[in-house]
Amino acid sequence: MTRIFPTLLAAAMATTAVAHAQATAPTPDPGTDAVRNIVLVHGAFADGSGWRGVYDDLTARGYRVSIVQNPLTSLADDVAATRRVLDRQDGPAILVGHSWGGTVITEAGVHDKVAGLVYVSALAPDAGETTAQQYQGFAATPEFVIDVHPDGIGYLNGEKFKAGFAHDASDKDAAFLRDSQVPITMAEFETPVQHAAWRSKPSWAVIATEDKAFDQAMLVHMAQRIGAQISYVKASHALYFTQPKAVADVIEQAAKGSASPSH
């Protein structure tokens, strides 16, 4: 034991030195004019883990990123979950929503810490409107199939999942997303929002050009109506998962643009 202890002690000291070096390594600076806090909000049939690629990219750029875990039980519950994360921010934040998360950030985005909004192939109702109303007048999306249980809870159809949600993901990744999906209370889509944060906050929109969950015309209409700066990405509805860098690039544009004097 007396021979082993010095060796273990030396190893422990070496490990501590490496950990200290990593802890004190300089963090990239997003720039003095950028909002530094980013809050990511997932949509229906998913959880926050799908944001991992975006999270890794933005944290490497020096941003502080938080991920909301929506319960998907009611609009009020999802907004409350988002507001709790916003309350924890140490300064202004960019609030980002994917799909149903767009409805959530539209309501929650009136929070005083929100400097700007990013809609990632996301819904953007106006005050008094429901999510379901956004689909009216636009083409159906037959590959995006929701199976509704008698208790009013909806899952994406397993056989159609990859085609409708993440056709550009690998078979393994699409299968994991399918089998770990979080169901949503369908009544959420019929609940009107009370506030439309995009009316008072600058907005950006990233539209997936191969989105099978929403008609392209619907996505463009919503983004134009809210006055968003629009970017297009060749991707599926799950672009936040399959094209994280492209999504992170737009979030960074928002972080820098929301801090400008014009906003």
PDB file of C-alpha atoms in Angstrom:
ATOM      1  CA  MET A   1       0.000   0.000   0.000  1.00  0.00           C
ATOM      2  CA  THR A   2       2.854   2.425   0.752  1.00  0.00           C
ATOM      3  CA  ARG A   3       4.136   1.984  -2.797  1.00  0.00           C
ATOM      4  CA  ILE A   4       0.747   2.429  -4.406  1.00  0.00           C
ATOM      5  CA  PHE A   5      -0.306   5.558  -2.481  1.00  0.00           C
ATOM      6  CA  PRO A   6       2.324   7.941  -3.937  1.00  0.00           C
ATOM      7  CA  THR A   7       1.403   6.712  -7.405  1.00  0.00           C
ATOM      8  CA  LEU A   8      -2.279   7.308  -6.769  1.00  0.00           C
ATOM      9  CA  LEU A   9      -1.498  10.705  -5.255  1.00  0.00           C
ATOM     10  CA  ALA A  10       0.563  11.700  -8.278  1.00  0.00           C
ATOM     11  CA  ALA A  11      -2.179  10.547 -10.617  1.00  0.00           C
ATOM     12  CA  ALA A  12      -4.779  12.473  -8.645  1.00  0.00           C
ATOM     13  CA  MET A  13      -2.632  15.621  -8.725  1.00  0.00           C
ATOM     14  CA  ALA A  14      -2.153  15.229 -12.477  1.00  0.00           C
ATOM     15  CA  THR A  15      -5.882  14.791 -12.974  1.00  0.00           C
ATOM     16  CA  THR A  16      -6.561  17.878 -10.862  1.00  0.00           C
ATOM     17  CA  ALA A  17      -4.061  19.868 -12.910  1.00  0.00           C
ATOM     18  CA  VAL A  18      -5.735  18.822 -16.173  1.00  0.00           C
ATOM     19  CA  ALA A  19      -9.189  19.623 -14.779  1.00  0.00           C
ATOM     20  CA  HIS A  20      -7.954  23.042 -13.624  1.00  0.00           C
ATOM     21  CA  ALA A  21      -6.447  23.732 -17.044  1.00  0.00           C
ATOM     22  CA  GLN A  22      -9.743  22.795 -18.715  1.00  0.00           C
ATOM     23  CA  ALA A  23     -11.753  24.867 -16.261  1.00  0.00           C
ATOM     24  CA  THR A  24      -9.596  27.951 -16.822  1.00  0.00           C
ATOM     25  CA  ALA A  25      -9.361  27.576 -20.608  1.00  0.00           C
ATOM     26  CA  PRO A  26     -10.673  30.721 -22.327  1.00  0.00           C
ATOM     27  CA  THR A  27     -14.272  30.554 -23.536  1.00  0.00           C
ATOM     28  CA  PRO A  28     -15.014  31.997 -26.991  1.00  0.00           C
ATOM     29  CA  ASP A  29     -16.666  35.405 -26.772  1.00  0.00           C
ATOM     30  CA  PRO A  30     -19.778  35.890 -28.940  1.00  0.00           C
ATOM     31  CA  GLY A  31     -18.984  39.599 -29.001  1.00  0.00           C
ATOM     32  CA  THR A  32     -19.778  42.503 -26.739  1.00  0.00           C
ATOM     33  CA  ASP A  33     -22.800  43.447 -28.861  1.00  0.00           C
ATOM     34  CA  ALA A  34     -24.439  40.007 -28.682  1.00  0.00           C
ATOM     35  CA  VAL A  35     -27.135  38.778 -26.327  1.00  0.00           C
ATOM     36  CA  ARG A  36     -25.374  35.939 -24.503  1.00  0.00           C
ATOM     37  CA  ASN A  37     -28.276  33.830 -23.225  1.00  0.00           C
ATOM     38  CA  ILE A  38     -30.166  31.411 -25.459  1.00  0.00           C
ATOM     39  CA  VAL A  39     -33.291  29.499 -24.399  1.00  0.00           C
ATOM     40  CA  LEU A  40     -34.382  26.583 -26.614  1.00  0.00           C
ATOM     41  CA  VAL A  41     -37.975  25.308 -26.635  1.00  0.00           C
ATOM     42  CA  HIS A  42     -38.862  21.987 -28.276  1.00  0.00           C
ATOM     43  CA  GLY A  43     -42.097  21.164 -30.039  1.00  0.00           C
ATOM     44  CA  ALA A  44     -44.663  18.372 -29.895  1.00  0.00           C
ATOM     45  CA  PHE A  45     -43.704  14.695 -30.071  1.00  0.00           C
ATOM     46  CA  ALA A  46     -40.173  15.480 -28.855  1.00  0.00           C
ATOM     47  CA  ASP A  47     -38.184  16.575 -25.834  1.00  0.00           C
ATOM     48  CA  GLY A  48     -35.254  18.892 -25.277  1.00  0.00           C
ATOM     49  CA  SER A  49     -32.558  16.328 -26.079  1.00  0.00           C
ATOM     50  CA  GLY A  50     -33.000  16.926 -29.799  1.00  0.00           C
ATOM     51  CA  TRP A  51     -31.377  20.331 -29.326  1.00  0.00           C
ATOM     52  CA  ARG A  52     -28.027  18.751 -28.359  1.00  0.00           C
ATOM     53  CA  GLY A  53     -26.280  19.646 -31.631  1.00  0.00           C
ATOM     54  CA  VAL A  54     -27.448  23.267 -31.447  1.00  0.00           C
ATOM     55  CA  TYR A  55     -26.506  23.402 -27.770  1.00  0.00           C
ATOM     56  CA  ASP A  56     -22.982  22.119 -28.447  1.00  0.00           C
ATOM     57  CA  ASP A  57     -22.487  24.532 -31.330  1.00  0.00           C
ATOM     58  CA  LEU A  58     -23.679  27.621 -29.462  1.00  0.00           C
ATOM     59  CA  THR A  59     -21.855  26.855 -26.222  1.00  0.00           C
ATOM     60  CA  ALA A  60     -18.652  26.425 -28.256  1.00  0.00           C
ATOM     61  CA  ARG A  61     -19.256  29.951 -29.571  1.00  0.00           C
ATOM     62  CA  GLY A  62     -19.474  31.267 -26.017  1.00  0.00           C
ATOM     63  CA  TYR A  63     -23.221  31.458 -25.470  1.00  0.00           C
ATOM     64  CA  ARG A  64     -25.013  30.325 -22.326  1.00  0.00           C
ATOM     65  CA  VAL A  65     -27.692  27.914 -23.491  1.00  0.00           C
ATOM     66  CA  SER A  66     -30.682  26.597 -21.529  1.00  0.00           C
ATOM     67  CA  ILE A  67     -33.181  23.992 -22.746  1.00  0.00           C
ATOM     68  CA  VAL A  68     -36.823  23.936 -21.709  1.00  0.00           C
ATOM     69  CA  GLN A  69     -38.528  20.589 -21.108  1.00  0.00           C
ATOM     70  CA  ASN A  70     -42.150  21.165 -22.061  1.00  0.00           C
ATOM     71  CA  PRO A  71     -44.611  18.805 -20.360  1.00  0.00           C
ATOM     72  CA  LEU A  72     -46.871  19.048 -23.461  1.00  0.00           C
ATOM     73  CA  THR A  73     -49.914  18.795 -21.203  1.00  0.00           C
ATOM     74  CA  SER A  74     -51.390  22.242 -21.883  1.00  0.00           C
ATOM     75  CA  LEU A  75     -50.348  25.537 -23.406  1.00  0.00           C
ATOM     76  CA  ALA A  76     -50.361  27.076 -19.929  1.00  0.00           C
ATOM     77  CA  ASP A  77     -48.059  24.334 -18.603  1.00  0.00           C
ATOM     78  CA  ASP A  78     -45.611  24.709 -21.492  1.00  0.00           C
ATOM     79  CA  VAL A  79     -45.560  28.492 -21.145  1.00  0.00           C
ATOM     80  CA  ALA A  80     -45.001  28.162 -17.398  1.00  0.00           C
ATOM     81  CA  ALA A  81     -42.069  25.776 -17.985  1.00  0.00           C
ATOM     82  CA  THR A  82     -40.550  28.275 -20.400  1.00  0.00           C
ATOM     83  CA  ARG A  83     -41.050  31.221 -18.094  1.00  0.00           C
ATOM     84  CA  ARG A  84     -39.321  29.373 -15.264  1.00  0.00           C
ATOM     85  CA  VAL A  85     -36.220  28.950 -17.423  1.00  0.00           C
ATOM     86  CA  LEU A  86     -36.373  32.597 -18.517  1.00  0.00           C
ATOM     87  CA  ASP A  87     -36.586  33.661 -14.862  1.00  0.00           C
ATOM     88  CA  ARG A  88     -33.232  31.933 -14.294  1.00  0.00           C
ATOM     89  CA  GLN A  89     -31.373  33.900 -16.963  1.00  0.00           C
ATOM     90  CA  ASP A  90     -28.822  36.442 -15.781  1.00  0.00           C
ATOM     91  CA  GLY A  91     -29.652  38.918 -18.535  1.00  0.00           C
ATOM     92  CA  PRO A  92     -31.462  39.295 -21.865  1.00  0.00           C
ATOM     93  CA  ALA A  93     -32.100  36.115 -23.838  1.00  0.00           C
ATOM     94  CA  ILE A  94     -32.989  34.920 -27.309  1.00  0.00           C
ATOM     95  CA  LEU A  95     -36.020  32.632 -27.120  1.00  0.00           C
ATOM     96  CA  VAL A  96     -36.094  29.888 -29.758  1.00  0.00           C
ATOM     97  CA  GLY A  97     -38.992  27.570 -30.588  1.00  0.00           C
ATOM     98  CA  HIS A  98     -39.346  24.616 -32.935  1.00  0.00           C
ATOM     99  CA  SER A  99     -42.738  23.645 -34.382  1.00  0.00           C
ATOM    100  CA  TRP A 100     -45.310  23.745 -31.532  1.00  0.00           C
ATOM    101  CA  GLY A 101     -42.588  25.528 -29.573  1.00  0.00           C
ATOM    102  CA  GLY A 102     -43.338  28.529 -31.782  1.00  0.00           C
ATOM    103  CA  THR A 103     -46.759  28.860 -30.192  1.00  0.00           C
ATOM    104  CA  VAL A 104     -45.140  28.573 -26.766  1.00  0.00           C
ATOM    105  CA  ILE A 105     -42.552  31.299 -27.417  1.00  0.00           C
ATOM    106  CA  THR A 106     -45.235  33.534 -28.937  1.00  0.00           C
ATOM    107  CA  GLU A 107     -47.005  33.521 -25.555  1.00  0.00           C
ATOM    108  CA  ALA A 108     -43.991  33.271 -23.240  1.00  0.00           C
ATOM    109  CA  GLY A 109     -41.892  35.727 -25.246  1.00  0.00           C
ATOM    110  CA  VAL A 110     -43.484  38.773 -23.630  1.00  0.00           C
ATOM    111  CA  HIS A 111     -41.240  37.977 -20.641  1.00  0.00           C
ATOM    112  CA  ASP A 112     -39.091  41.023 -19.902  1.00  0.00           C
ATOM    113  CA  LYS A 113     -35.840  39.083 -20.388  1.00  0.00           C
ATOM    114  CA  VAL A 114     -36.651  38.124 -23.989  1.00  0.00           C
ATOM    115  CA  ALA A 115     -34.730  40.292 -26.455  1.00  0.00           C
ATOM    116  CA  GLY A 116     -35.645  38.415 -29.623  1.00  0.00           C
ATOM    117  CA  LEU A 117     -37.459  35.387 -31.006  1.00  0.00           C
ATOM    118  CA  VAL A 118     -36.356  32.658 -33.403  1.00  0.00           C
ATOM    119  CA  TYR A 119     -38.961  30.439 -35.057  1.00  0.00           C
ATOM    120  CA  VAL A 120     -37.492  27.160 -36.333  1.00  0.00           C
ATOM    121  CA  SER A 121     -40.071  25.731 -38.768  1.00  0.00           C
ATOM    122  CA  ALA A 122     -42.443  26.936 -36.102  1.00  0.00           C
ATOM    123  CA  LEU A 123     -45.992  28.082 -35.574  1.00  0.00           C
ATOM    124  CA  ALA A 124     -46.654  31.779 -34.953  1.00  0.00           C
ATOM    125  CA  PRO A 125     -50.266  32.558 -34.043  1.00  0.00           C
ATOM    126  CA  ASP A 126     -51.506  36.024 -33.206  1.00  0.00           C
ATOM    127  CA  ALA A 127     -53.196  36.969 -29.947  1.00  0.00           C
ATOM    128  CA  GLY A 128     -56.620  35.378 -29.812  1.00  0.00           C
ATOM    129  CA  GLU A 129     -55.734  32.722 -32.395  1.00  0.00           C
ATOM    130  CA  THR A 130     -55.270  29.001 -31.862  1.00  0.00           C
ATOM    131  CA  THR A 131     -52.551  26.831 -33.302  1.00  0.00           C
ATOM    132  CA  ALA A 132     -55.139  24.862 -35.279  1.00  0.00           C
ATOM    133  CA  GLN A 133     -56.251  28.026 -37.063  1.00  0.00           C
ATOM    134  CA  GLN A 134     -52.801  28.423 -38.621  1.00  0.00           C
ATOM    135  CA  TYR A 135     -53.455  25.415 -40.864  1.00  0.00           C
ATOM    136  CA  GLN A 136     -56.641  26.788 -42.398  1.00  0.00           C
ATOM    137  CA  GLY A 137     -56.392  27.409 -46.136  1.00  0.00           C
ATOM    138  CA  PHE A 138     -53.134  25.496 -46.597  1.00  0.00           C
ATOM    139  CA  ALA A 139     -52.374  22.118 -48.137  1.00  0.00           C
ATOM    140  CA  ALA A 140     -52.607  18.923 -46.107  1.00  0.00           C
ATOM    141  CA  THR A 141     -49.426  17.044 -45.154  1.00  0.00           C
ATOM    142  CA  PRO A 142     -50.284  13.337 -45.626  1.00  0.00           C
ATOM    143  CA  GLU A 143     -46.904  12.071 -44.421  1.00  0.00           C
ATOM    144  CA  PHE A 144     -47.328  13.728 -41.021  1.00  0.00           C
ATOM    145  CA  VAL A 145     -49.843  11.451 -39.313  1.00  0.00           C
ATOM    146  CA  ILE A 146     -50.977  11.846 -35.701  1.00  0.00           C
ATOM    147  CA  ASP A 147     -52.583   8.897 -33.930  1.00  0.00           C
ATOM    148  CA  VAL A 148     -54.970  10.173 -31.253  1.00  0.00           C
ATOM    149  CA  HIS A 149     -55.807   7.972 -28.276  1.00  0.00           C
ATOM    150  CA  PRO A 150     -59.308   7.981 -26.792  1.00  0.00           C
ATOM    151  CA  ASP A 151     -57.988  10.108 -23.901  1.00  0.00           C
ATOM    152  CA  GLY A 152     -57.062  12.923 -26.302  1.00  0.00           C
ATOM    153  CA  ILE A 153     -53.315  12.290 -26.308  1.00  0.00           C
ATOM    154  CA  GLY A 154     -51.565  12.287 -29.677  1.00  0.00           C
ATOM    155  CA  TYR A 155     -48.502  10.398 -30.927  1.00  0.00           C
ATOM    156  CA  LEU A 156     -46.919  10.538 -34.353  1.00  0.00           C
ATOM    157  CA  ASN A 157     -47.674   7.392 -36.319  1.00  0.00           C
ATOM    158  CA  GLY A 158     -44.719   5.010 -36.057  1.00  0.00           C
ATOM    159  CA  GLU A 159     -44.765   3.844 -39.673  1.00  0.00           C
ATOM    160  CA  LYS A 160     -44.900   7.398 -41.021  1.00  0.00           C
ATOM    161  CA  PHE A 161     -42.606   8.954 -38.421  1.00  0.00           C
ATOM    162  CA  LYS A 162     -39.387   9.187 -40.421  1.00  0.00           C
ATOM    163  CA  ALA A 163     -41.082  10.364 -43.616  1.00  0.00           C
ATOM    164  CA  GLY A 164     -43.117  13.006 -41.832  1.00  0.00           C
ATOM    165  CA  PHE A 165     -40.755  14.214 -39.121  1.00  0.00           C
ATOM    166  CA  ALA A 166     -37.105  13.468 -39.913  1.00  0.00           C
ATOM    167  CA  HIS A 167     -36.580  11.967 -43.368  1.00  0.00           C
ATOM    168  CA  ASP A 168     -33.013  13.344 -43.532  1.00  0.00           C
ATOM    169  CA  ALA A 169     -31.951  11.653 -40.280  1.00  0.00           C
ATOM    170  CA  SER A 170     -30.268   8.256 -40.281  1.00  0.00           C
ATOM    171  CA  ASP A 171     -32.510   5.238 -39.770  1.00  0.00           C
ATOM    172  CA  LYS A 172     -31.045   4.788 -36.273  1.00  0.00           C
ATOM    173  CA  ASP A 173     -31.588   8.403 -35.265  1.00  0.00           C
ATOM    174  CA  ALA A 174     -35.093   8.499 -36.715  1.00  0.00           C
ATOM    175  CA  ALA A 175     -35.971   5.288 -34.879  1.00  0.00           C
ATOM    176  CA  PHE A 176     -34.703   6.751 -31.588  1.00  0.00           C
ATOM    177  CA  LEU A 177     -36.697   9.954 -32.093  1.00  0.00           C
ATOM    178  CA  ARG A 178     -39.770   7.878 -32.926  1.00  0.00           C
ATOM    179  CA  ASP A 179     -39.440   5.575 -29.932  1.00  0.00           C
ATOM    180  CA  SER A 180     -38.642   8.341 -27.439  1.00  0.00           C
ATOM    181  CA  GLN A 181     -41.285  10.778 -28.640  1.00  0.00           C
ATOM    182  CA  VAL A 182     -43.309  12.669 -26.072  1.00  0.00           C
ATOM    183  CA  PRO A 183     -47.064  12.701 -26.747  1.00  0.00           C
ATOM    184  CA  ILE A 184     -49.031  15.930 -26.629  1.00  0.00           C
ATOM    185  CA  THR A 185     -52.471  16.755 -25.304  1.00  0.00           C
ATOM    186  CA  MET A 186     -54.309  17.527 -28.542  1.00  0.00           C
ATOM    187  CA  ALA A 187     -56.432  20.197 -26.850  1.00  0.00           C
ATOM    188  CA  GLU A 188     -53.320  22.396 -26.820  1.00  0.00           C
ATOM    189  CA  PHE A 189     -53.800  23.036 -30.525  1.00  0.00           C
ATOM    190  CA  GLU A 190     -57.265  24.463 -29.823  1.00  0.00           C
ATOM    191  CA  THR A 191     -56.120  26.844 -27.078  1.00  0.00           C
ATOM    192  CA  PRO A 192     -55.819  30.487 -28.144  1.00  0.00           C
ATOM    193  CA  VAL A 193     -52.746  32.457 -27.181  1.00  0.00           C
ATOM    194  CA  GLN A 194     -53.313  35.581 -25.111  1.00  0.00           C
ATOM    195  CA  HIS A 195     -50.230  37.507 -26.237  1.00  0.00           C
ATOM    196  CA  ALA A 196     -48.173  37.688 -29.416  1.00  0.00           C
ATOM    197  CA  ALA A 197     -44.601  38.518 -28.440  1.00  0.00           C
ATOM    198  CA  TRP A 198     -43.570  38.943 -32.066  1.00  0.00           C
ATOM    199  CA  ARG A 199     -45.584  42.156 -32.166  1.00  0.00           C
ATOM    200  CA  SER A 200     -43.089  43.818 -29.831  1.00  0.00           C
ATOM    201  CA  LYS A 201     -39.906  41.718 -30.186  1.00  0.00           C
ATOM    202  CA  PRO A 202     -37.649  41.321 -33.256  1.00  0.00           C
ATOM    203  CA  SER A 203     -38.087  37.927 -34.904  1.00  0.00           C
ATOM    204  CA  TRP A 204     -36.148  35.527 -37.094  1.00  0.00           C
ATOM    205  CA  ALA A 205     -37.447  32.433 -38.878  1.00  0.00           C
ATOM    206  CA  VAL A 206     -35.640  29.356 -40.173  1.00  0.00           C
ATOM    207  CA  ILE A 207     -37.746  27.437 -42.672  1.00  0.00           C
ATOM    208  CA  ALA A 208     -36.986  23.836 -43.648  1.00  0.00           C
ATOM    209  CA  THR A 209     -37.564  23.580 -47.389  1.00  0.00           C
ATOM    210  CA  GLU A 210     -38.358  19.847 -47.165  1.00  0.00           C
ATOM    211  CA  ASP A 211     -40.680  20.120 -44.168  1.00  0.00           C
ATOM    212  CA  LYS A 212     -43.442  17.482 -44.340  1.00  0.00           C
ATOM    213  CA  ALA A 213     -45.250  18.597 -41.190  1.00  0.00           C
ATOM    214  CA  PHE A 214     -46.293  22.004 -42.534  1.00  0.00           C
ATOM    215  CA  ASP A 215     -47.151  23.253 -46.000  1.00  0.00           C
ATOM    216  CA  GLN A 216     -44.290  25.478 -47.217  1.00  0.00           C
ATOM    217  CA  ALA A 217     -46.751  28.238 -48.032  1.00  0.00           C
ATOM    218  CA  MET A 218     -47.995  28.121 -44.444  1.00  0.00           C
ATOM    219  CA  LEU A 219     -44.481  28.500 -43.009  1.00  0.00           C
ATOM    220  CA  VAL A 220     -43.691  31.405 -45.334  1.00  0.00           C
ATOM    221  CA  HIS A 221     -47.029  33.079 -44.607  1.00  0.00           C
ATOM    222  CA  MET A 222     -46.503  32.926 -40.839  1.00  0.00           C
ATOM    223  CA  ALA A 223     -42.904  34.156 -41.051  1.00  0.00           C
ATOM    224  CA  GLN A 224     -43.819  37.050 -43.322  1.00  0.00           C
ATOM    225  CA  ARG A 225     -46.813  38.027 -41.214  1.00  0.00           C
ATOM    226  CA  ILE A 226     -44.673  38.431 -38.098  1.00  0.00           C
ATOM    227  CA  GLY A 227     -42.048  40.420 -39.997  1.00  0.00           C
ATOM    228  CA  ALA A 228     -39.313  37.865 -39.370  1.00  0.00           C
ATOM    229  CA  GLN A 229     -35.942  37.826 -41.071  1.00  0.00           C
ATOM    230  CA  ILE A 230     -36.245  34.564 -42.988  1.00  0.00           C
ATOM    231  CA  SER A 231     -33.587  31.952 -43.736  1.00  0.00           C
ATOM    232  CA  TYR A 232     -34.136  28.730 -45.660  1.00  0.00           C
ATOM    233  CA  VAL A 233     -32.438  25.406 -44.935  1.00  0.00           C
ATOM    234  CA  LYS A 234     -32.668  22.257 -47.037  1.00  0.00           C
ATOM    235  CA  ALA A 235     -33.885  19.906 -44.315  1.00  0.00           C
ATOM    236  CA  SER A 236     -36.808  18.002 -42.835  1.00  0.00           C
ATOM    237  CA  HIS A 237     -39.117  19.221 -40.104  1.00  0.00           C
ATOM    238  CA  ALA A 238     -36.446  18.058 -37.636  1.00  0.00           C
ATOM    239  CA  LEU A 239     -33.912  20.593 -38.952  1.00  0.00           C
ATOM    240  CA  TYR A 240     -32.973  21.551 -35.373  1.00  0.00           C
ATOM    241  CA  PHE A 241     -31.685  17.970 -35.050  1.00  0.00           C
ATOM    242  CA  THR A 242     -30.323  17.283 -38.550  1.00  0.00           C
ATOM    243  CA  GLN A 243     -28.919  20.738 -39.402  1.00  0.00           C
ATOM    244  CA  PRO A 244     -27.794  22.160 -36.047  1.00  0.00           C
ATOM    245  CA  LYS A 245     -25.105  24.482 -37.434  1.00  0.00           C
ATOM    246  CA  ALA A 246     -27.506  26.167 -39.843  1.00  0.00           C
ATOM    247  CA  VAL A 247     -29.983  26.713 -37.013  1.00  0.00           C
ATOM    248  CA  ALA A 248     -27.240  27.918 -34.649  1.00  0.00           C
ATOM    249  CA  ASP A 249     -26.088  30.420 -37.296  1.00  0.00           C
ATOM    250  CA  VAL A 250     -29.526  32.057 -37.361  1.00  0.00           C
ATOM    251  CA  ILE A 251     -29.747  32.074 -33.563  1.00  0.00           C
ATOM    252  CA  GLU A 252     -26.412  33.873 -33.482  1.00  0.00           C
ATOM    253  CA  GLN A 253     -27.728  36.395 -36.007  1.00  0.00           C
ATOM    254  CA  ALA A 254     -30.633  37.017 -33.642  1.00  0.00           C
ATOM    255  CA  ALA A 255     -28.313  37.309 -30.634  1.00  0.00           C
ATOM    256  CA  LYS A 256     -26.283  39.965 -32.402  1.00  0.00           C
ATOM    257  CA  GLY A 257     -29.225  41.668 -34.109  1.00  0.00           C
ATOM    258  CA  SER A 258     -31.366  41.933 -30.994  1.00  0.00           C
ATOM    259  CA  ALA A 259     -28.617  43.841 -29.221  1.00  0.00           C
ATOM    260  CA  SER A 260     -28.315  46.456 -31.953  1.00  0.00           C
ATOM    261  CA  PRO A 261     -29.489  50.036 -31.253  1.00  0.00           C
ATOM    262  CA  SER A 262     -32.369  49.656 -33.753  1.00  0.00           C
ATOM    263  CA  HIS A 263     -33.946  47.036 -31.449  1.00  0.00           C
TER     264      HIS A 263
END
